[in-house]
């Protein structure tokens, strides 16, 4: 090997200045194949810990690239997205001149069948998916004995519209695909709904869901991409994630990529000052590949948001910061789909969709009850919740 | 070996002590950041709603406001999870509380691995390090409920900033309130011993006492120190242990780097060098799991401590 030989790189490092519009079409998102019908242990039965045979720090489902140095956990996020030779070009993120648009060179590849946001999804099918996701959330949390059902159930419809309505360009078989749309769950505590989605999308076996929060599980109490395939951002400390999302969106522009960034947030999180630093910067840089979806359920840990720290008109605040703003019924799948389409069409501005949701939606005794923000259902409550969800039209 | 039947989390004891303090003193004002049910400041709020401020999920602002309140003559207690109190608001704590020597008591709950299932994002293992390097800051990690009640009173008496590290997990009540005395700047010797010293902190004190029992069965006499006051550090007691025993094993649910073990090593290396073995989390993050399981998993159980201590004795011979 000559001294000048480049170090082996897991993915050819693109020179961002040379990047043209990606010529390849987005791969179809395979629908989950229910090859194995996995049912979790019944909540009333004795739960035996799945006791994953896992070496510490290297969970079974952690994705270690084959060329990773032995014995060291390397996350392919770093390998795929931060190759040392990818020079950062500040000129690409610097604020474009007014009227010059968003300064991106790439155009989105033609949508494939599964990726088509122009194709109207079957809303009955989406509603069925949302029901299944809610059922998974309840089962996971019951087995975990702790966690956050309220927001997870409340955002089930929003995230179903996003992930199953053709708005996310992802390839579950290739979680590190550089052109994928990114998803940041900034209100990381509602990760049970994300895990249910990722399992349904086929990122990992559905059985992993029943190990949530246990020692050695690939599913951590808060999202952590070292452990979980399909997670793009480590979150859990409120206020941080949206900034990372903004960075991803700017990163796309800097490298001439056309992926979009979707980020979940909440009214409680909006109390963090950093959110508004992010909002200022995103508008200043005219970032239009960033869409923030806010869980506006009016509840946080200590009670109703209007009593703890009133948020007023969140959408109006974002609007005042220069964002494109929509307010949507967070349980109307059609309205959510339309809002996502409308957001995508916005040029030169970041978009916020304030999703008016009901905490605990779908389980009557949880709905709009602050105590269900972060408390797992016991066996009896689990059985009641499942019965309701299964009986729902 | 502690035979205490009752298990009480130090955060529970904090809420109770704070409420009692509020009954006695008009100058106590309490702030929280949307976690009052978890940090137990809600107990104070119940009795003194007019002296409780929920600042919402905004820790950095809360620290600044606490400093401002203190500057008007009030004694401010500010609570959140330790991760966010020490981590999210670090710069505000440094600039607006430590530097001006504001009379703010940061009582931070859910510290360390024993947060459990919430996982790495919530398991702060760096807060002792962050807080003990701040000038003017007193740093306290109570080992049980009894000590917590006394420590809360002690910091309320103190003029100036303090950081009190508290736990989520219920742990045995080790000390009898009638006989135990917590003092700022003092390390309590919980058990005399002449062969080796175990200096433990917080929830790890219980395992240290168990380890001493195990060692005794092997004919090793272990001294057990409770380093509840990390700063100011009780130099005298540590130097004595360094001189009278083969060495010191430190135990904490914190990074090995820059925590209590480091503080102990810094202290004795300059005055009475002796081997110091630091048990803690070795340069990695935590993960989800049951709190007690995690302590074992990360090598902080009684058998781990006993093994390290007996190893140290073996080396010295
Ligand atoms: C920086 C930070 N502070 C505090 C917390 C603890 N915490 C977790 S969720 C939450 C309430 C957030 O409100 P929201 O997201 O609106 O709650 P939900 O609608 O899911 O009930 C808080 C304070 C945290 N995770 N991060």
PDB file of N, CA and C in Angstrom, chain A residues 42-77:
ATOM      1  N   UNK A  42     -49.062 -12.687  27.308  1.00  0.00           N
ATOM      2  CA  UNK A  42     -50.304 -12.060  27.752  1.00  0.00           C
ATOM      3  C   UNK A  42     -50.028 -11.285  29.023  1.00  0.00           C
ATOM      4  N   UNK A  43     -50.645 -10.150  29.134  1.00  0.00           N
ATOM      5  CA  UNK A  43     -50.331  -9.304  30.286  1.00  0.00           C
ATOM      6  C   UNK A  43     -50.665  -9.949  31.619  1.00  0.00           C
ATOM      7  N   UNK A  44     -51.587 -10.850  31.601  1.00  0.00           N
ATOM      8  CA  UNK A  44     -51.943 -11.461  32.882  1.00  0.00           C
ATOM      9  C   UNK A  44     -51.032 -12.634  33.201  1.00  0.00           C
ATOM     10  N   UNK A  45     -50.351 -13.137  32.185  1.00  0.00           N
ATOM     11  CA  UNK A  45     -49.452 -14.258  32.430  1.00  0.00           C
ATOM     12  C   UNK A  45     -48.188 -13.789  33.121  1.00  0.00           C
ATOM     13  N   UNK A  46     -47.434 -14.721  33.617  1.00  0.00           N
ATOM     14  CA  UNK A  46     -46.176 -14.360  34.256  1.00  0.00           C
ATOM     15  C   UNK A  46     -45.204 -13.950  33.164  1.00  0.00           C
ATOM     16  N   UNK A  47     -44.621 -12.807  33.337  1.00  0.00           N
ATOM     17  CA  UNK A  47     -43.695 -12.360  32.311  1.00  0.00           C
ATOM     18  C   UNK A  47     -42.296 -12.857  32.603  1.00  0.00           C
ATOM     19  N   UNK A  48     -41.766 -13.593  31.659  1.00  0.00           N
ATOM     20  CA  UNK A  48     -40.391 -14.042  31.792  1.00  0.00           C
ATOM     21  C   UNK A  48     -39.535 -13.093  30.974  1.00  0.00           C
ATOM     22  N   UNK A  49     -38.566 -12.523  31.598  1.00  0.00           N
ATOM     23  CA  UNK A  49     -37.692 -11.612  30.867  1.00  0.00           C
ATOM     24  C   UNK A  49     -37.090 -12.323  29.677  1.00  0.00           C
ATOM     25  N   UNK A  50     -37.147 -11.663  28.552  1.00  0.00           N
ATOM     26  CA  UNK A  50     -36.599 -12.309  27.369  1.00  0.00           C
ATOM     27  C   UNK A  50     -35.101 -12.587  27.492  1.00  0.00           C
ATOM     28  N   UNK A  51     -34.473 -11.947  28.474  1.00  0.00           N
ATOM     29  CA  UNK A  51     -33.054 -12.160  28.735  1.00  0.00           C
ATOM     30  C   UNK A  51     -32.240 -12.293  27.468  1.00  0.00           C
ATOM     31  N   UNK A  52     -32.173 -11.231  26.703  1.00  0.00           N
ATOM     32  CA  UNK A  52     -31.458 -11.322  25.438  1.00  0.00           C
ATOM     33  C   UNK A  52     -30.009 -11.720  25.673  1.00  0.00           C
ATOM     34  N   UNK A  53     -29.559 -12.657  24.894  1.00  0.00           N
ATOM     35  CA  UNK A  53     -28.168 -13.086  25.018  1.00  0.00           C
ATOM     36  C   UNK A  53     -27.298 -12.033  24.361  1.00  0.00           C
ATOM     37  N   UNK A  54     -26.930 -11.081  25.143  1.00  0.00           N
ATOM     38  CA  UNK A  54     -26.305  -9.908  24.570  1.00  0.00           C
ATOM     39  C   UNK A  54     -25.043  -9.592  25.333  1.00  0.00           C
ATOM     40  N   UNK A  55     -24.005  -9.350  24.613  1.00  0.00           N
ATOM     41  CA  UNK A  55     -22.785  -8.881  25.248  1.00  0.00           C
ATOM     42  C   UNK A  55     -23.007  -7.447  25.641  1.00  0.00           C
ATOM     43  N   UNK A  56     -22.561  -7.095  26.790  1.00  0.00           N
ATOM     44  CA  UNK A  56     -22.826  -5.747  27.243  1.00  0.00           C
ATOM     45  C   UNK A  56     -22.285  -4.724  26.258  1.00  0.00           C
ATOM     46  N   UNK A  57     -23.115  -3.735  26.006  1.00  0.00           N
ATOM     47  CA  UNK A  57     -22.684  -2.654  25.123  1.00  0.00           C
ATOM     48  C   UNK A  57     -22.803  -3.030  23.659  1.00  0.00           C
ATOM     49  N   UNK A  58     -23.201  -4.246  23.379  1.00  0.00           N
ATOM     50  CA  UNK A  58     -23.317  -4.662  21.984  1.00  0.00           C
ATOM     51  C   UNK A  58     -24.594  -5.449  21.821  1.00  0.00           C
ATOM     52  N   UNK A  59     -25.715  -4.751  21.898  1.00  0.00           N
ATOM     53  CA  UNK A  59     -26.991  -5.462  21.834  1.00  0.00           C
ATOM     54  C   UNK A  59     -27.137  -6.203  20.522  1.00  0.00           C
ATOM     55  N   UNK A  60     -27.929  -7.251  20.576  1.00  0.00           N
ATOM     56  CA  UNK A  60     -28.085  -8.107  19.407  1.00  0.00           C
ATOM     57  C   UNK A  60     -28.481  -7.313  18.173  1.00  0.00           C
ATOM     58  N   UNK A  61     -29.337  -6.320  18.375  1.00  0.00           N
ATOM     59  CA  UNK A  61     -29.838  -5.605  17.218  1.00  0.00           C
ATOM     60  C   UNK A  61     -29.018  -4.389  16.849  1.00  0.00           C
ATOM     61  N   UNK A  62     -27.989  -4.132  17.626  1.00  0.00           N
ATOM     62  CA  UNK A  62     -27.164  -2.986  17.260  1.00  0.00           C
ATOM     63  C   UNK A  62     -26.516  -3.300  15.924  1.00  0.00           C
ATOM     64  N   UNK A  63     -26.483  -2.332  15.088  1.00  0.00           N
ATOM     65  CA  UNK A  63     -25.978  -2.593  13.756  1.00  0.00           C
ATOM     66  C   UNK A  63     -24.511  -2.231  13.683  1.00  0.00           C
ATOM     67  N   UNK A  64     -23.707  -3.240  13.584  1.00  0.00           N
ATOM     68  CA  UNK A  64     -22.274  -3.028  13.479  1.00  0.00           C
ATOM     69  C   UNK A  64     -21.862  -3.333  12.050  1.00  0.00           C
ATOM     70  N   UNK A  65     -21.371  -2.343  11.366  1.00  0.00           N
ATOM     71  CA  UNK A  65     -20.944  -2.604   9.998  1.00  0.00           C
ATOM     72  C   UNK A  65     -19.867  -3.677   9.981  1.00  0.00           C
ATOM     73  N   UNK A  66     -19.859  -4.470   8.942  1.00  0.00           N
ATOM     74  CA  UNK A  66     -18.954  -5.609   8.916  1.00  0.00           C
ATOM     75  C   UNK A  66     -17.496  -5.181   8.968  1.00  0.00           C
ATOM     76  N   UNK A  67     -17.222  -3.985   8.499  1.00  0.00           N
ATOM     77  CA  UNK A  67     -15.822  -3.576   8.501  1.00  0.00           C
ATOM     78  C   UNK A  67     -15.468  -2.757   9.733  1.00  0.00           C
ATOM     79  N   UNK A  68     -16.338  -2.832  10.721  1.00  0.00           N
ATOM     80  CA  UNK A  68     -16.037  -2.098  11.942  1.00  0.00           C
ATOM     81  C   UNK A  68     -14.876  -2.763  12.655  1.00  0.00           C
ATOM     82  N   UNK A  69     -14.033  -1.958  13.291  1.00  0.00           N
ATOM     83  CA  UNK A  69     -12.928  -2.556  14.038  1.00  0.00           C
ATOM     84  C   UNK A  69     -13.480  -3.513  15.086  1.00  0.00           C
ATOM     85  N   UNK A  70     -12.819  -4.631  15.230  1.00  0.00           N
ATOM     86  CA  UNK A  70     -13.313  -5.638  16.160  1.00  0.00           C
ATOM     87  C   UNK A  70     -13.400  -5.077  17.565  1.00  0.00           C
ATOM     88  N   UNK A  71     -14.463  -5.457  18.232  1.00  0.00           N
ATOM     89  CA  UNK A  71     -14.586  -5.113  19.636  1.00  0.00           C
ATOM     90  C   UNK A  71     -15.018  -3.688  19.899  1.00  0.00           C
ATOM     91  N   UNK A  72     -15.271  -2.952  18.880  1.00  0.00           N
ATOM     92  CA  UNK A  72     -15.681  -1.588  19.132  1.00  0.00           C
ATOM     93  C   UNK A  72     -17.003  -1.316  18.454  1.00  0.00           C
ATOM     94  N   UNK A  73     -17.917  -0.779  19.212  1.00  0.00           N
ATOM     95  CA  UNK A  73     -19.217  -0.465  18.636  1.00  0.00           C
ATOM     96  C   UNK A  73     -19.093   0.802  17.811  1.00  0.00           C
ATOM     97  N   UNK A  74     -19.372   0.659  16.559  1.00  0.00           N
ATOM     98  CA  UNK A  74     -19.296   1.823  15.685  1.00  0.00           C
ATOM     99  C   UNK A  74     -20.673   2.051  15.127  1.00  0.00           C
ATOM    100  N   UNK A  75     -21.173   3.207  15.281  1.00  0.00           N
ATOM    101  CA  UNK A  75     -22.487   3.404  14.697  1.00  0.00           C
ATOM    102  C   UNK A  75     -22.327   3.928  13.282  1.00  0.00           C
ATOM    103  N   UNK A  76     -23.109   3.337  12.425  1.00  0.00           N
ATOM    104  CA  UNK A  76     -22.939   3.662  11.022  1.00  0.00           C
ATOM    105  C   UNK A  76     -23.421   5.066  10.714  1.00  0.00           C
ATOM    106  N   UNK A  77     -24.063   5.686  11.688  1.00  0.00           N
ATOM    107  CA  UNK A  77     -24.394   7.087  11.476  1.00  0.00           C
ATOM    108  C   UNK A  77     -23.121   7.853  11.231  1.00  0.00           C
TER     109      UNK A  77
END
